mmCIF file of C-alpha atoms in Angstrom:
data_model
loop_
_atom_site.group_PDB
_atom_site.id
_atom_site.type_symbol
_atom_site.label_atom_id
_atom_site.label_comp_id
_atom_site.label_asym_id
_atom_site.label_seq_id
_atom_site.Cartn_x
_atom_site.Cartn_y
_atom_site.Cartn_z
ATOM 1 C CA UNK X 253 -41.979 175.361 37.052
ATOM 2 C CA UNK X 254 -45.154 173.390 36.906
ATOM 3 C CA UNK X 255 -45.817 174.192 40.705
ATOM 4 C CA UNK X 256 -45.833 177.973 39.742
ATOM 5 C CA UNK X 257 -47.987 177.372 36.323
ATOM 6 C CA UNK X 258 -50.447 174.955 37.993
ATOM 7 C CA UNK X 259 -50.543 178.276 41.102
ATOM 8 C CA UNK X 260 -51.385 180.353 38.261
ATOM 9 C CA UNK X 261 -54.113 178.591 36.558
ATOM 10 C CA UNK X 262 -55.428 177.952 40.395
ATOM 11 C CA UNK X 263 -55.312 181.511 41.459
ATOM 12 C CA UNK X 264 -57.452 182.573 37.979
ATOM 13 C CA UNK X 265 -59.816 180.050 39.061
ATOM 14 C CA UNK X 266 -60.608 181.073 42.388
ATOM 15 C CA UNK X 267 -60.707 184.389 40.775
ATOM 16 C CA UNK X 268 -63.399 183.580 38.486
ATOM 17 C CA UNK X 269 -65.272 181.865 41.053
ATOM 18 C CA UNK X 270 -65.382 184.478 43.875
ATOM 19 C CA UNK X 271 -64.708 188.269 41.999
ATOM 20 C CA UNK X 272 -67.101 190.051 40.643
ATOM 21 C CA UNK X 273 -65.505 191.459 37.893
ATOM 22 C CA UNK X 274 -64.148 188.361 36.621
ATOM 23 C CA UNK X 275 -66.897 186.080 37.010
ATOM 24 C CA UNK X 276 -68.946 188.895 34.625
ATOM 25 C CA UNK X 277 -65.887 188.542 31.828
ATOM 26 C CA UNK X 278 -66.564 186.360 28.589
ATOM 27 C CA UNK X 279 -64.565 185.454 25.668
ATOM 28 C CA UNK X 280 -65.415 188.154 23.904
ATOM 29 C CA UNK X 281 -65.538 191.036 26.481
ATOM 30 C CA UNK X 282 -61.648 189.942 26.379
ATOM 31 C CA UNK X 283 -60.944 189.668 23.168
ATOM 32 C CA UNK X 284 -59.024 193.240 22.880
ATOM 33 C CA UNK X 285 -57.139 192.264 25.415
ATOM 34 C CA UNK X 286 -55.528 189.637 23.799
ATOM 35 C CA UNK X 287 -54.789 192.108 20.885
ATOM 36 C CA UNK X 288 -53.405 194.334 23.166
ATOM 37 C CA UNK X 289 -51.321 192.544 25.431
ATOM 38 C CA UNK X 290 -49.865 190.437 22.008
ATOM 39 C CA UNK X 291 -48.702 194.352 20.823
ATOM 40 C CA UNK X 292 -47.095 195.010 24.306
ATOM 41 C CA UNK X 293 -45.001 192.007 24.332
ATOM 42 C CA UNK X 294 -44.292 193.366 21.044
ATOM 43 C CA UNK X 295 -43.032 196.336 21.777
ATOM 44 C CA UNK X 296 -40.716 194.919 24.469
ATOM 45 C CA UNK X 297 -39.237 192.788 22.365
ATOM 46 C CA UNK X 298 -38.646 195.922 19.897
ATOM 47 C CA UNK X 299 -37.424 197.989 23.166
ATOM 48 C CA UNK X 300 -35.168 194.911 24.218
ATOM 49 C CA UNK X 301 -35.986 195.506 27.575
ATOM 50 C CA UNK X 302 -35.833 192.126 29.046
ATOM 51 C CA UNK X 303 -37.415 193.242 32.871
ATOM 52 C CA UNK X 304 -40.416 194.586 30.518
ATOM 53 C CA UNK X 305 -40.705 191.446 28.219
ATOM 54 C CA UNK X 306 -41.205 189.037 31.527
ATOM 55 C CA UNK X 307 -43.856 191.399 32.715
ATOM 56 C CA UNK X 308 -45.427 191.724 29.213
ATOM 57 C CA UNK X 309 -45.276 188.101 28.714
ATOM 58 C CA UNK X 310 -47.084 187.424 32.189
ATOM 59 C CA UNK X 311 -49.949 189.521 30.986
ATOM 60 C CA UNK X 312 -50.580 187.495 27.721
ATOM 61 C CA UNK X 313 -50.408 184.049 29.417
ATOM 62 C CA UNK X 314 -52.687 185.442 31.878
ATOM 63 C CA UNK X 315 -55.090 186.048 28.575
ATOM 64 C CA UNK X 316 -54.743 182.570 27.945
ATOM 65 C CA UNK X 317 -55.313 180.841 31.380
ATOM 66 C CA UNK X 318 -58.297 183.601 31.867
ATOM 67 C CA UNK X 319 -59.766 182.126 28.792
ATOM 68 C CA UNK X 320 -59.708 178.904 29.809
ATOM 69 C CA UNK X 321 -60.586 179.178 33.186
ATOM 70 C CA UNK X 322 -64.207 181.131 31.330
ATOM 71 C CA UNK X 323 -64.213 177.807 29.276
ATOM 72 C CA UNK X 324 -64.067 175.608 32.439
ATOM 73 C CA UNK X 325 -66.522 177.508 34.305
ATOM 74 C CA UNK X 326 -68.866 177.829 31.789
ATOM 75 C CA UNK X 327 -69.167 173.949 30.587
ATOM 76 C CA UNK X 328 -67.394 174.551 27.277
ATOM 77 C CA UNK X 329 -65.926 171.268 27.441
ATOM 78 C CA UNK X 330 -62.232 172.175 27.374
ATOM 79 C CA UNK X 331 -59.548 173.183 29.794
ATOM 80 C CA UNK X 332 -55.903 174.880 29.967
ATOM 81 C CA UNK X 333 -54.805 171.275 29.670
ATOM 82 C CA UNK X 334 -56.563 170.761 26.390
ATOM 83 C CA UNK X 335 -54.912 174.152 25.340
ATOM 84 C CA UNK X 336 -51.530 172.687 26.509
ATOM 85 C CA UNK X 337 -52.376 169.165 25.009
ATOM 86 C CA UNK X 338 -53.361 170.851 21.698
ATOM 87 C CA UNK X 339 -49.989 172.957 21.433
ATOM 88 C CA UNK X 340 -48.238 169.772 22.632
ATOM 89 C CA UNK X 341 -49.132 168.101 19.652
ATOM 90 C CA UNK X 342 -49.167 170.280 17.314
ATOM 91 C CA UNK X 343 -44.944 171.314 17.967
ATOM 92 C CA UNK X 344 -44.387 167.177 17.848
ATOM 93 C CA UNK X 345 -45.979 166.912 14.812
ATOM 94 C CA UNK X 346 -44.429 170.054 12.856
ATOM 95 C CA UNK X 347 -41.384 169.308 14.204
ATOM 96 C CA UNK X 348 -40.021 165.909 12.833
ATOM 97 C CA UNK X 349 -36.283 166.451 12.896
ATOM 98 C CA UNK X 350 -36.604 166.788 16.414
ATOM 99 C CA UNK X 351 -39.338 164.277 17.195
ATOM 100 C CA UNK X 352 -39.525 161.817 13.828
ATOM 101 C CA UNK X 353 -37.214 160.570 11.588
ATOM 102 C CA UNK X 354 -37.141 163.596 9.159
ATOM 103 C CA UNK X 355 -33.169 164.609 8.093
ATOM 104 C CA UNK X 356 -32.836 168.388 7.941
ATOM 105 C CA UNK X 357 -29.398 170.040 7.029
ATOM 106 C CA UNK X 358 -30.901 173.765 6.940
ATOM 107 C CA UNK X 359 -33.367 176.089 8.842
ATOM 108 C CA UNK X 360 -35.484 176.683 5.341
ATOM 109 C CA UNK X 361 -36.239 173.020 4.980
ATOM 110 C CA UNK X 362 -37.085 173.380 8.816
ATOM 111 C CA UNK X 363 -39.464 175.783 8.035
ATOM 112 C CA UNK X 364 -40.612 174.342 4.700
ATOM 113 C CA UNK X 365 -41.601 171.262 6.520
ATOM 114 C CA UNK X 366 -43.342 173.449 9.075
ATOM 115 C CA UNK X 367 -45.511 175.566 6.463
ATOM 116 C CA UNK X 368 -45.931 171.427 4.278
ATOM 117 C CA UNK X 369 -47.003 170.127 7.523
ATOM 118 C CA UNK X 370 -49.191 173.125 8.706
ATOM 119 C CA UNK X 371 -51.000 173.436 4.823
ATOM 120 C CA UNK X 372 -51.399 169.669 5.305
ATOM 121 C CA UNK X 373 -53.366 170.086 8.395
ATOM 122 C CA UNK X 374 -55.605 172.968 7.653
ATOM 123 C CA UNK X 375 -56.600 170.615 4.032
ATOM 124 C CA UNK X 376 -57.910 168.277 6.565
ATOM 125 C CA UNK X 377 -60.406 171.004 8.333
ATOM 126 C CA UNK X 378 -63.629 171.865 6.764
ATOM 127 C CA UNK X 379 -63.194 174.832 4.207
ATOM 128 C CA UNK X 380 -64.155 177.986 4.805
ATOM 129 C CA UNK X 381 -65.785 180.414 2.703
ATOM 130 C CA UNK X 382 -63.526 183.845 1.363
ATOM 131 C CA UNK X 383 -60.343 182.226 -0.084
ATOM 132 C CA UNK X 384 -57.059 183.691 1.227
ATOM 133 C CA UNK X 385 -58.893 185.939 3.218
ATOM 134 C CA UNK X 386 -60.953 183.266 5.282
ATOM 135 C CA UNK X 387 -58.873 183.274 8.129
ATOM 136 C CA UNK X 388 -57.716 186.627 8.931
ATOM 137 C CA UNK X 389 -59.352 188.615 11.645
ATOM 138 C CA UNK X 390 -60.976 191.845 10.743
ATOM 139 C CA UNK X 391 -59.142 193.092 13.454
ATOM 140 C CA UNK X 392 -55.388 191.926 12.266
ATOM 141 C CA UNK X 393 -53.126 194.788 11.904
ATOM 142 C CA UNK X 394 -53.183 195.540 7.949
ATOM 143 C CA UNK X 395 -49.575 195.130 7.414
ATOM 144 C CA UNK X 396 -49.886 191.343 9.306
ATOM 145 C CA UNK X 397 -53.009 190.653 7.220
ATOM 146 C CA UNK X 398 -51.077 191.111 3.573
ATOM 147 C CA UNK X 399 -48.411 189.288 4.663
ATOM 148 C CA UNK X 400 -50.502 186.488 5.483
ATOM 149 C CA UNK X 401 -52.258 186.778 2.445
ATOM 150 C CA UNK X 402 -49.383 187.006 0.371
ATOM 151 C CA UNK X 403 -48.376 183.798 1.157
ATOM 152 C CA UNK X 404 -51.650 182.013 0.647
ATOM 153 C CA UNK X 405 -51.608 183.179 -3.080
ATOM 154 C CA UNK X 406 -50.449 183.320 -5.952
ATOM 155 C CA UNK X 407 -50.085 185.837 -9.006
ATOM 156 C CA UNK X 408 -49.399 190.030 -9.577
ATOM 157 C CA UNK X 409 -50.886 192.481 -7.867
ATOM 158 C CA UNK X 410 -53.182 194.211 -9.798
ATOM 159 C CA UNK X 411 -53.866 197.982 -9.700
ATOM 160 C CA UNK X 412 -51.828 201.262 -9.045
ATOM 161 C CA UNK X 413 -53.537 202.991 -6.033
ATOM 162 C CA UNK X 414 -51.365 203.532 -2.968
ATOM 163 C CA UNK X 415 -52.872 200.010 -1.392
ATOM 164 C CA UNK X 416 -51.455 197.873 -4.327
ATOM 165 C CA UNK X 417 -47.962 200.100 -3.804
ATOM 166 C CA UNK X 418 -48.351 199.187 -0.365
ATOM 167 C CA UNK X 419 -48.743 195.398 -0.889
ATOM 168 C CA UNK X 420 -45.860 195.191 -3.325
ATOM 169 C CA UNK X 421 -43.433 196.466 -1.267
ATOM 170 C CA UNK X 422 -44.368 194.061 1.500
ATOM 171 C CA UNK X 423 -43.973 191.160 -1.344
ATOM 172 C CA UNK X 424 -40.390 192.825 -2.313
ATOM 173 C CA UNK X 425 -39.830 192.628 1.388
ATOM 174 C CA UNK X 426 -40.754 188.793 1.284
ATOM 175 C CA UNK X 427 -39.115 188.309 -1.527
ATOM 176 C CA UNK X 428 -35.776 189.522 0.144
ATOM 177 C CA UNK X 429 -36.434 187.775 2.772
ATOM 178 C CA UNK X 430 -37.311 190.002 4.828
ATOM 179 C CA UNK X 431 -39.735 190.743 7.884
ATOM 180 C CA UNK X 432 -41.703 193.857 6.683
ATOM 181 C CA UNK X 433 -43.546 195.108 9.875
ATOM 182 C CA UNK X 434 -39.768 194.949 11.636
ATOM 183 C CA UNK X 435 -38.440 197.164 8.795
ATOM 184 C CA UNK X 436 -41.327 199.334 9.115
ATOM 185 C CA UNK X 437 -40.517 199.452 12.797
ATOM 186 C CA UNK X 438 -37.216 200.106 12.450
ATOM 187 C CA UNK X 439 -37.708 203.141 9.962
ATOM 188 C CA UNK X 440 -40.123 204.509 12.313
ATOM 189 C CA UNK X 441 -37.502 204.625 14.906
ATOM 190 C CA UNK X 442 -34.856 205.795 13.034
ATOM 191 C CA UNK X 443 -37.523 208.353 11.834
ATOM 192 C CA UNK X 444 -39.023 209.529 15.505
ATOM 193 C CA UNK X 445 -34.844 209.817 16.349
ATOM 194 C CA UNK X 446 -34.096 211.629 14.047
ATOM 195 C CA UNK X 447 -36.628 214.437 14.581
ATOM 196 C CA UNK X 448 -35.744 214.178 17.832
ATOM 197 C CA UNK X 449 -32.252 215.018 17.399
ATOM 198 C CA UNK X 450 -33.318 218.242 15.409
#
C-alpha cells in the first residue's frame, strides 16, 4: 500500500513539474474542486455504489496530494508528509482509548472525548474574530453550516421567518440524535420516487 501511495504522490509530482496545465494550478484555482469532489464521494456513499465510491474517493485524495505537491513546488514549506504527520497526530491524540490510557465503555464518551479533546485544541490557537461563525466557509453548504453552528452555541433561536424554522428543525434533528442533511436526503429520495412512480 505505501508503494502505490508513494506512486501516486510521485506521478502528481512529475505532473506538476512537466504539464502545462498543472504547473499553472494554485490553491485556490482548486479550491472548487475540493468542494466538488467531497459532494461526489457523497453521493456514492448515498447511492451505495461501492465501484463508484473507490473512484470518487481516488478523485478527492488526488485533491489532496495535488495540493501538496503546489505546496512543495512552490516553497511553502510543507509536504504530503506533513499532511500525513499532521493527521497522524491528531487521530493519536483524540483517540486515547485506543492509544492512552483513557477507559471508555460507550461510543458517546468516545465521541465526547473527541469533541473535549478537539475544543481543547482549537482554545490553544489564536482566536479568531466572528464567534461561532469564525470558522465556517462562506462556501459550506447551509444546512452543514447550522449544524456546525449549532453546536458551538448556546441558547433559543430567535425569530419566526422561514430561516429560524429552518434552524430549529435541524436542532430537533440534533436533539434526536439525528443526522439532518441524511434525513433531508432521504426525503428527497423518497420524494423524487415517488413522483416517479406517478
Amino acid at each position: 500500500m505505501a508503494g502505490d501511495f508513494d506512486r501516486l504522490v510521485e506521478v502528481m509530482g512529475r505532473l506538476r513539474d512537466e504539464c502545462l496545465w498543472t504547473q499553472q494550478q494554485t490553491h485556490q484555482s482548486l479550491r472548487r474542486y475540493v468542494i466538488e469532489e467531497a459532494f461526489e464521494v457523497a453521493e456514492a456513499i448515498d447511492l451505495g455504489d461501492s465501484a463508484h465510491l473507490v473512484d470518487e474517493l481516488g478523485d478527492l485524495l488526488m485533491q489532496v496530494v495535488f495540493h501538496a505537491a503546489i505546496a512543495e513546488s512552490d516553497d511553502e514549506g510543507w509536504t504530503i508528509s506533513d499532511v500525513i504527520a499532521a493527521i497522524t497526530e491528531k487521530l493519536i491524540h483524540r483517540n486515547p482509548h485506543v492509544f492512552g490510557e483513557t477507559s471508555v465503555s460507550s461510543v458517546e464518551e468516545i465521541d465526547a472525548n473527541w469533541q473535549r479533546l478537539k475544543a481543547e485544541r482549537a482554545s490553544s490557537r489564536p482566536a479568531r474574530s466572528g464567534g461561532a461563525l469564525a470558522e465556517l466557509s462562506a462556501q459550506m453548504p447551509a444546512l452543514l453550516a447550522a449544524i456546525k453552528v449549532l453546536d458551538r452555541t448556546e441558547g433559543e433561536i430567535v425569530g419566526d421567518d422561514l430561516g429560524s424554522q429552518l434552524l430549529r428543525l435541524v436542532a430537533q434533528a440534533r436533539a434526536a440524535s439525528l443526522d439532518p442533511e441524511a434525513e433531508l436526503r432521504s426525503a428527497l429520495v423518497r420524494h423524487a420516487q415517488a413522483d416517479a412512480a406517478k
